[in-house]
Short mmCIF file of C-alpha atoms and ligand atoms in Angstrom, two decimals:
data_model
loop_
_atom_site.label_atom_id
_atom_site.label_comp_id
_atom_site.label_asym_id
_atom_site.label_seq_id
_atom_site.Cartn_x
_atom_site.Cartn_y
_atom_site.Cartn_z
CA UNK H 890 18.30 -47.63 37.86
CA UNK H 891 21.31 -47.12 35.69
CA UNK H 892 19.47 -47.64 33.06
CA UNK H 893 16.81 -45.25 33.86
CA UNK H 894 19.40 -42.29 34.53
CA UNK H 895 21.01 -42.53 31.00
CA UNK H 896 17.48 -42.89 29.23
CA UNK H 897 16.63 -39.95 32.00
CA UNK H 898 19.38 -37.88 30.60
CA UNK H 899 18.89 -38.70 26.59
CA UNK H 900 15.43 -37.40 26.82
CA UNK H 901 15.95 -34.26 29.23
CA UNK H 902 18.71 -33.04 26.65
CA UNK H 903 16.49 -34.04 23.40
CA UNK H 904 13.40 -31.43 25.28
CA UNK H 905 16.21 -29.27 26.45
CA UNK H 906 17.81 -28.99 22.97
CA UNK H 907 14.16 -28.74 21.00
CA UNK H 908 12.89 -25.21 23.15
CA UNK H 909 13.06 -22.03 21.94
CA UNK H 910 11.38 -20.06 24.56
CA UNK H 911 13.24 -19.14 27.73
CA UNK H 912 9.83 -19.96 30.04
CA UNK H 913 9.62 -23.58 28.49
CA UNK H 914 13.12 -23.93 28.97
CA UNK H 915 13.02 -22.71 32.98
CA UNK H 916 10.08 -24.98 33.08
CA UNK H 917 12.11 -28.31 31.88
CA UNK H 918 15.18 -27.18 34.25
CA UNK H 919 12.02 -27.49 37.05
CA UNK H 920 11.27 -30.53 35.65
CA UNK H 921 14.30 -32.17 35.52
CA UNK H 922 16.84 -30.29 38.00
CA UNK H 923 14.22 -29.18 40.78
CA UNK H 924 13.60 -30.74 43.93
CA UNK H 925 10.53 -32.80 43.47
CA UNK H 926 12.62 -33.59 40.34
CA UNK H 927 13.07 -37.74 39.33
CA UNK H 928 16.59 -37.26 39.29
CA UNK H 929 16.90 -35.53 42.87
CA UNK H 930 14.74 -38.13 44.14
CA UNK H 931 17.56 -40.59 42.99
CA UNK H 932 20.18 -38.74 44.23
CA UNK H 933 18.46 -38.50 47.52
CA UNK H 934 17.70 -42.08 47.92
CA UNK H 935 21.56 -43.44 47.31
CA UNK H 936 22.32 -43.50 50.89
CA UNK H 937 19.74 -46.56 50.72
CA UNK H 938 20.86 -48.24 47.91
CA UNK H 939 23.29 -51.56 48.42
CA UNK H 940 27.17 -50.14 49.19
CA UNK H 941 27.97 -51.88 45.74
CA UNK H 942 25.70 -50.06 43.70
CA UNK H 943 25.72 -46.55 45.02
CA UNK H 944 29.27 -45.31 43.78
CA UNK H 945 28.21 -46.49 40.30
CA UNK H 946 24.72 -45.06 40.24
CA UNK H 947 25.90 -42.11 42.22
CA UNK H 948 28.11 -41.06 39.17
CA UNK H 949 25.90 -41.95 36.65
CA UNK H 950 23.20 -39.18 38.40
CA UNK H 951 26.20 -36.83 38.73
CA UNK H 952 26.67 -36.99 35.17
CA UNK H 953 22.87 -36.79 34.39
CA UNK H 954 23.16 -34.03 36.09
CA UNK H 955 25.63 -31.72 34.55
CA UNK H 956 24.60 -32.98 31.18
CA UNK H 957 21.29 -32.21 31.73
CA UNK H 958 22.81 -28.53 33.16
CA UNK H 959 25.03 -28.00 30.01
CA UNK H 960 22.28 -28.61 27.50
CA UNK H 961 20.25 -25.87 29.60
CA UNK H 962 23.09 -23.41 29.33
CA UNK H 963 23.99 -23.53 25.89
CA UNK H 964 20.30 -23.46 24.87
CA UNK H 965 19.81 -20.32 26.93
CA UNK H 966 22.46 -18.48 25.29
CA UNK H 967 21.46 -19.65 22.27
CA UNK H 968 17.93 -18.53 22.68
CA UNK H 969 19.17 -14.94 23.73
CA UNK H 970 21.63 -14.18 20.61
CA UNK H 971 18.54 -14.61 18.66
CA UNK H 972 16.50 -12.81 20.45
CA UNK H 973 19.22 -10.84 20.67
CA UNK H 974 19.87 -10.60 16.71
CA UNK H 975 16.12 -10.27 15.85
CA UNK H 976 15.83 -7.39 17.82
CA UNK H 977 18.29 -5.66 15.79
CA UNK H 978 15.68 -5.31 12.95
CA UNK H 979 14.29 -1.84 13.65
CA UNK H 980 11.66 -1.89 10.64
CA UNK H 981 11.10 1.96 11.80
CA UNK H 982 14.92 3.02 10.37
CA UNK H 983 14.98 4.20 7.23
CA UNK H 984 15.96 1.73 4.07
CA UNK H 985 19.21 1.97 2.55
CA UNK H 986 19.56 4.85 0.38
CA UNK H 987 20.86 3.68 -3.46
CA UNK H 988 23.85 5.89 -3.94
CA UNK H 989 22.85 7.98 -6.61
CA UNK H 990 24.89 10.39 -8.95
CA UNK H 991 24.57 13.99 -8.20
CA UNK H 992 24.97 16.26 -11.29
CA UNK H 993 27.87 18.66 -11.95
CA UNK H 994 27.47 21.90 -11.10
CA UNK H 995 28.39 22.84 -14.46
CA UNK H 996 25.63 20.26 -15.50
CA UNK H 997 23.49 21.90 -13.00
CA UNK H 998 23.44 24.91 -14.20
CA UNK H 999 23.47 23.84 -17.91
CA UNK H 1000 20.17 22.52 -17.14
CA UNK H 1001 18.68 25.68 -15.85
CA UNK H 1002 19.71 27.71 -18.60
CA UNK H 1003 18.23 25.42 -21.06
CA UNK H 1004 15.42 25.35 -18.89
CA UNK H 1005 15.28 28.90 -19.10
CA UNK H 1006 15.88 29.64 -22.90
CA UNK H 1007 13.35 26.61 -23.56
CA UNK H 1008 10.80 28.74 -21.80
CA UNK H 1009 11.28 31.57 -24.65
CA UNK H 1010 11.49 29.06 -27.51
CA UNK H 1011 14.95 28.78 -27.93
CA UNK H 1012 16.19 25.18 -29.21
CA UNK H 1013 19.66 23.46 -27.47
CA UNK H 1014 22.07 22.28 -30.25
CA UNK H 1015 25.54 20.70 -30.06
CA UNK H 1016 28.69 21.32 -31.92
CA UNK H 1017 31.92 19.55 -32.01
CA UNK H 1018 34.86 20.32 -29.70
CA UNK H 1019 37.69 19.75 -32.32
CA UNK H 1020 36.63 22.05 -34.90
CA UNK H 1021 38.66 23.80 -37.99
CA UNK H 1022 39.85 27.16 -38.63
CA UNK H 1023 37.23 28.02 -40.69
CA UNK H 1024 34.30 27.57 -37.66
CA UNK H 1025 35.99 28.35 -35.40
CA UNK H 1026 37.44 32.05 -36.93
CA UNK H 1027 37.41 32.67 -40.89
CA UNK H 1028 33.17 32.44 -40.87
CA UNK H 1029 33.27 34.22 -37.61
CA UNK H 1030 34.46 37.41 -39.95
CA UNK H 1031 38.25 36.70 -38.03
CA UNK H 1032 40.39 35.98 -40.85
CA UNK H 1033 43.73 34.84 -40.40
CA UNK H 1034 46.13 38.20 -39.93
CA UNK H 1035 43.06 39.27 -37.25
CA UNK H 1036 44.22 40.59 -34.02
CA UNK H 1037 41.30 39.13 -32.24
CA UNK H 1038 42.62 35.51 -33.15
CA UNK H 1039 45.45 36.82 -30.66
CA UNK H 1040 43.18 36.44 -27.56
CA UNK H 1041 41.90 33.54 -28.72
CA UNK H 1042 45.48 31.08 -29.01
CA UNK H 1043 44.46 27.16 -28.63
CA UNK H 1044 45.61 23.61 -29.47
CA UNK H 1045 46.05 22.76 -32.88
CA UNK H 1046 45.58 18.89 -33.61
CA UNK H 1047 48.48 16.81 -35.90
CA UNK H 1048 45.91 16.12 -38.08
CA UNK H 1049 44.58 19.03 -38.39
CA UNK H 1050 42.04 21.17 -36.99
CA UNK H 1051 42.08 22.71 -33.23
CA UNK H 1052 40.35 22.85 -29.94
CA UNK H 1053 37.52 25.41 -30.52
CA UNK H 1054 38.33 28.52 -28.27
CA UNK H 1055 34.21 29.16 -27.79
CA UNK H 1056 31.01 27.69 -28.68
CA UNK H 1057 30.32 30.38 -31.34
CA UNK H 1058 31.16 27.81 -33.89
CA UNK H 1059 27.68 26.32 -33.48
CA UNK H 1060 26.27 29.57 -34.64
CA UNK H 1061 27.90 29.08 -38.12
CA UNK H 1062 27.13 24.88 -38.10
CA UNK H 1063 23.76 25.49 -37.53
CA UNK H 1064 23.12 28.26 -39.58
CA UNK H 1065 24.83 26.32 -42.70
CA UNK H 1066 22.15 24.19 -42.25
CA UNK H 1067 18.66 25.81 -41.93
CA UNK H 1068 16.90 29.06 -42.79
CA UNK H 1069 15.99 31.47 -40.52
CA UNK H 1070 13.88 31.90 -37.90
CA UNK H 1071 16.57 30.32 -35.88
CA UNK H 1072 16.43 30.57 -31.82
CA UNK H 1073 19.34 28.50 -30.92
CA UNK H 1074 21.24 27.60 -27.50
CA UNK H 1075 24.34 25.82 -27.54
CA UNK H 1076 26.34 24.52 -24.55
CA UNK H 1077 29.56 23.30 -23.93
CA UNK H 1078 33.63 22.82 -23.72
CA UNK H 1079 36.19 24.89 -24.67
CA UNK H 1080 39.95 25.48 -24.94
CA UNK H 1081 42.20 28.38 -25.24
CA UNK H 1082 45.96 28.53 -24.22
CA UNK H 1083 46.19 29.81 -21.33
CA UNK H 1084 48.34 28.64 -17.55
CA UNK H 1085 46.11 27.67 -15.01
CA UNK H 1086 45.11 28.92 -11.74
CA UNK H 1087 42.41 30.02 -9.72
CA UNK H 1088 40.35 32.29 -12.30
CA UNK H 1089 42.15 30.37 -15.53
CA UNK H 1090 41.86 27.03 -17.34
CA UNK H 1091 42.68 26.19 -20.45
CA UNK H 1092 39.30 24.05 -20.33
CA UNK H 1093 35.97 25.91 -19.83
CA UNK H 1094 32.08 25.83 -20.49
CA UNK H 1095 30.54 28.47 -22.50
CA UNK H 1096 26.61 28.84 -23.18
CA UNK H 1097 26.09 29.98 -26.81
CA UNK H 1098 22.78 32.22 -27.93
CA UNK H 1099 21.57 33.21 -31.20
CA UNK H 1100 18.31 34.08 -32.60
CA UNK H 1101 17.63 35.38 -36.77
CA UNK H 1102 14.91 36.34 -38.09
CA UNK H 1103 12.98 39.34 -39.70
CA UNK H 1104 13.37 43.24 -38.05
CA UNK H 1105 15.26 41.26 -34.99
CA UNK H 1106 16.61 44.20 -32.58
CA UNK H 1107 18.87 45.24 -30.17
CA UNK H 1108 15.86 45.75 -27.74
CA UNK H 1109 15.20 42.19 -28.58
CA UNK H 1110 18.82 41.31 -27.32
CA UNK H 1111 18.02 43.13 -24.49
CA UNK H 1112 15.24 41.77 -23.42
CA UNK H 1113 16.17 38.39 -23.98
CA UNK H 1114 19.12 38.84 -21.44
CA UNK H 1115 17.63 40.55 -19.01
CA UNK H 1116 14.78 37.55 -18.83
CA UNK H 1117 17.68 35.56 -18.21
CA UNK H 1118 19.63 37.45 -15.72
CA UNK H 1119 15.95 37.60 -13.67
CA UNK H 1120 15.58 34.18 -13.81
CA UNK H 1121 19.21 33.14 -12.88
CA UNK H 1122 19.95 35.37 -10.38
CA UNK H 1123 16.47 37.13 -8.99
CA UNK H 1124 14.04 39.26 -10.07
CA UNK H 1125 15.51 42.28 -9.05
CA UNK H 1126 18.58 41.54 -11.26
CA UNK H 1127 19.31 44.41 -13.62
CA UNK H 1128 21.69 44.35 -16.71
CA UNK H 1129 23.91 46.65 -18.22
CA UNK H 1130 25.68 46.90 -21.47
CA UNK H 1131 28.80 48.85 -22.20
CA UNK H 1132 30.34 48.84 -25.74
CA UNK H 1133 32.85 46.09 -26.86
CA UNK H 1134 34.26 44.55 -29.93
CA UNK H 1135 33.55 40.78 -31.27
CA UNK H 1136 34.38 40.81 -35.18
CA UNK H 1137 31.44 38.50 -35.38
CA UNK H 1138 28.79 41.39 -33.99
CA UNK H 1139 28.57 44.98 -34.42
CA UNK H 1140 27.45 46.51 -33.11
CA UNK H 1141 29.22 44.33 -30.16
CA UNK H 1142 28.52 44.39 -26.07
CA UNK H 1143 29.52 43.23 -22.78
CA UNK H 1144 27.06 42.73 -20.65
CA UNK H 1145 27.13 42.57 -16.98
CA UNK H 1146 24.28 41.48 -13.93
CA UNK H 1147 23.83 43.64 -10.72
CA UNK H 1148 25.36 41.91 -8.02
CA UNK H 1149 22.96 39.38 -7.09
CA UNK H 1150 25.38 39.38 -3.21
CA UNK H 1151 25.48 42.78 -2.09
CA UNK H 1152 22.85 44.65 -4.71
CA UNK H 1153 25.93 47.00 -5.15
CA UNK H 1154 25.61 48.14 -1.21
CA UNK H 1155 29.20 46.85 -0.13
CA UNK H 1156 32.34 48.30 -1.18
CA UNK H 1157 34.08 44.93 0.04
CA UNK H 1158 31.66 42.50 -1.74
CA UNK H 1159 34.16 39.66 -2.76
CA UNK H 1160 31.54 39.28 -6.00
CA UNK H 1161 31.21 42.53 -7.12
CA UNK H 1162 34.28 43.91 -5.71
CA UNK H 1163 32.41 46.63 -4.93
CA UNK H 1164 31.43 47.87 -8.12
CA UNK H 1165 28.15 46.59 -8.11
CA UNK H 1166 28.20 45.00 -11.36
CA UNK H 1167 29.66 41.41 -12.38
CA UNK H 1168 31.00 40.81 -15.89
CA UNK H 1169 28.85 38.09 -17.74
CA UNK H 1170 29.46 37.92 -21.16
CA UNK H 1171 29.41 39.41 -24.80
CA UNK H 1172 27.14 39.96 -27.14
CA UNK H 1173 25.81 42.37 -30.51
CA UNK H 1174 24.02 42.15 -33.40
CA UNK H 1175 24.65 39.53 -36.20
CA UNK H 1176 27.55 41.24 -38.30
CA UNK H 1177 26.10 41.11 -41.86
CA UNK H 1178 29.86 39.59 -43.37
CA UNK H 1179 28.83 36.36 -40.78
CA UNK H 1180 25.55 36.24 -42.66
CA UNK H 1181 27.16 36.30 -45.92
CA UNK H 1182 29.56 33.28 -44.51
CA UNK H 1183 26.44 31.36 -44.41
CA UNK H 1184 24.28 32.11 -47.56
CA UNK H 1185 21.67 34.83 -45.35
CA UNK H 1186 20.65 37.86 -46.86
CA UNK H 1187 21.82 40.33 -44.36
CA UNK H 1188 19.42 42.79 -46.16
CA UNK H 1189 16.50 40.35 -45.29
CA UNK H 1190 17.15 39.15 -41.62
CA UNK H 1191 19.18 40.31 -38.66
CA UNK H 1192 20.01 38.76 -35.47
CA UNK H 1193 21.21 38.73 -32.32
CA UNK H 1194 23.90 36.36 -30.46
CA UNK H 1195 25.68 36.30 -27.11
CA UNK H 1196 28.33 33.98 -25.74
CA UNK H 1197 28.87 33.36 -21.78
CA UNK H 1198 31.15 31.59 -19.36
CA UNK H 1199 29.24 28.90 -17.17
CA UNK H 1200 32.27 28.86 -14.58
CA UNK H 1201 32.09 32.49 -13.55
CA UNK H 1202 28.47 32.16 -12.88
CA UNK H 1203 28.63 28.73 -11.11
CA UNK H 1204 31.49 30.07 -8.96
CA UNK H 1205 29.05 33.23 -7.78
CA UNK H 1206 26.50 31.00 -7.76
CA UNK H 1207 27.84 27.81 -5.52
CA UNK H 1208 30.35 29.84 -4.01
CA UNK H 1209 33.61 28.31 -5.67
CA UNK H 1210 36.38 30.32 -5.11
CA UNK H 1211 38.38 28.14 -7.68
CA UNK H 1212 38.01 27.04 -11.03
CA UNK H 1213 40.44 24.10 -11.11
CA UNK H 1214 38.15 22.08 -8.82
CA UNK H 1215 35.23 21.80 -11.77
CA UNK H 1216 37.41 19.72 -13.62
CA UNK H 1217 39.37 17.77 -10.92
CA UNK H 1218 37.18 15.15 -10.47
CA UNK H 1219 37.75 15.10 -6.74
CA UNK H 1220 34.23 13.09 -5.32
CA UNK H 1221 34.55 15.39 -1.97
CA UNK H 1222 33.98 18.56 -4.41
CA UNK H 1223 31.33 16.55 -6.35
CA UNK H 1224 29.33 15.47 -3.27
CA UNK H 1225 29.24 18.91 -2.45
CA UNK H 1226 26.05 19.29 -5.13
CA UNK H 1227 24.09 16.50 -4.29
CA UNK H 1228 21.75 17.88 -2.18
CA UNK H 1229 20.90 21.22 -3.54
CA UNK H 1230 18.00 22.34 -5.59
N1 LIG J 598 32.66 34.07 -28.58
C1 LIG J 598 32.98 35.16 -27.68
C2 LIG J 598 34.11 34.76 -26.77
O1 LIG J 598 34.28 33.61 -26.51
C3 LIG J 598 31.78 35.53 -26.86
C4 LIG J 598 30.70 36.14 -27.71
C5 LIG J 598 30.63 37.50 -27.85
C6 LIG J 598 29.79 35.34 -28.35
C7 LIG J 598 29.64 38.09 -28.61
C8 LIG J 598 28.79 35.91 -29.14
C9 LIG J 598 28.74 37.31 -29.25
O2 LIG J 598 27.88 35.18 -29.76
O3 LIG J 598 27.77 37.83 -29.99
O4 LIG J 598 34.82 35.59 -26.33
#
């Protein structure tokens, strides 16, 4: 009988241990534990069995027993973490999104300007950041004793050359290089000298226009502006020019959009600040002594260019209210972006 108890035992455990379904495994504990059960039926008989025998078969059942209990336990809770774990699969969530880069606003709006000037044939070209004097003023029709160079103060390299103070230098590099027609945009950095804070960097983004050909006009310039100033900031957007001076146009404008926040109907508008109007850039005809720079006949073509801050128009745009966070790098201004249009 001893010997049938531990053989008893070494198979109950093996079943026990090989389940994987709570009902089978209630089932064996009938079969092995419960009272029609072989091993109660031992236990039940010792008070027959020979006073010699009974202490050692009585233990030997006792330990049956609570093995035979143990490997029950641990294979429920083993069976009910994995039911347990499965269940955590919800195949209904969504997947795991792949953290993907959100675009500057800066970029952003680069983008949509291209975008926009694409749409009326202009072509995007790139000019180098470190430029020399020459781009950057002396072809511009700024020589060197010019007052506007004043306004325009920078970094001058070692070797060298300086950080170009506007993106009008790709006006000269391109035209240097082809003949007219020409309907150019150019985007990108800039540097002047100037402290920072909340309306001033001494790094900023400027868009650059131009466009040369034959009996090109000031209407031209116009309209060309106004398309964009619909297409930035709504159709009901309205420009106006008031008189300027670039020594690189003439005659020269600033140009300014109707406020695209209060339509010029609040005297508080933080945009507008009430006027109605916000600043966006300058622009003017082609000066004929830039031609000349660059080998045109002045007498043959003229031309219009224009020359913008992106910052301003982001800020109004995204609502920024400071233009030190474009070029912080700070993620929680970045992340910001990712999710608009
Ligand atoms: N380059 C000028 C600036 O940074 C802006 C500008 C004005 C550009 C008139 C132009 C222009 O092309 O025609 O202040």
């Amino acid at each position: 009988m001893l010997e049938e108890l531990l053989q008893l035992q070494e198979i109950a455990v093996e079943e026990i241990l090989a389940t994987n379904q709570l009902k089978a495994l209630e089932d064996l504990r009938v079969k092995y534990l419960g009272r029609k059960s072989r091993l109660r039926n031992i236990m039940s008989s010792l008070g027959g069995l020979p006073t010699d025998q009974r202490p050692k078969i009585g233990q030997a059942a006792g330990e049956a027993q609570k093995a035979i209990q143990t490997a029950i336990a641990s294979q429920m809770s083993l069976i009910r973490e994995t039911e347990e774990s499965s269940s955590y699969i919800d195949v209904t969530l969504p997947g795991r999104v792949p953290d993907l880069g959100a675009p500057h606003p800066l970029i952003r709006l680069s983008y949509e300007l291209t975008d926009i000037f694409r749409g009326m044939g202009f072509e995007l070209f790139e000019g180098p950041e470190t430029e020399d004097e020459y781009h950057n003023f002396d072809a511009l029709n700024t020589p060197k004793d010019h007052p506007a160079r004043d306004l325009h103060d920078t970094f001058y390299l070692e070797a060298g050359g300086l950080l170009r103070t506007h993106t009008s230098t790709v006006q000269i590099r391109l035209m240097e290089n082809r003949q007219p027609p020409i309907r150019m945009i150019s985007l990108g950095r800039c540097y002047r000298k100037e402290t920072v804070d909340a309306t001033h960097h001494f790094a900023f983004h400027q868009m650059e226009g131009l466009f040369v050909d034959h009996n090109v006009s000031f209407a031209d310039l116009k309209g060309t502006i106004e398309a964009m100033g619909r297409q930035l900031l709504g159709p009901k957007t309205q420009v106006r020019f008031r008189s300027h001076f670039f020594p690189f146009t003439e005659p020269s404008v600033e140009y300014d959009f109707s406020c695209s926040l209060c339509h010029g109907a609040s005297k508080e508008c933080r945009i507008c600040k009430g006027t109605g109007w916000i600043e966006i850039a300058g622009a003017g005809m082609v000066d004929p002594a830039v031609f000349e720079s660059v080998g045109y006949d002045p007498e043959n073509y003229t031309g219009f260019a224009f020359g913008m801050g992106l910052e301003r128009i982001a800020m109004i745009r995204y609502g920024i209210d400071d233009v030190r966070l474009f070029l912080e790098n700070d993620l929680r201004f970045i992340r910001q972006f990712s999710n608009l249009r």
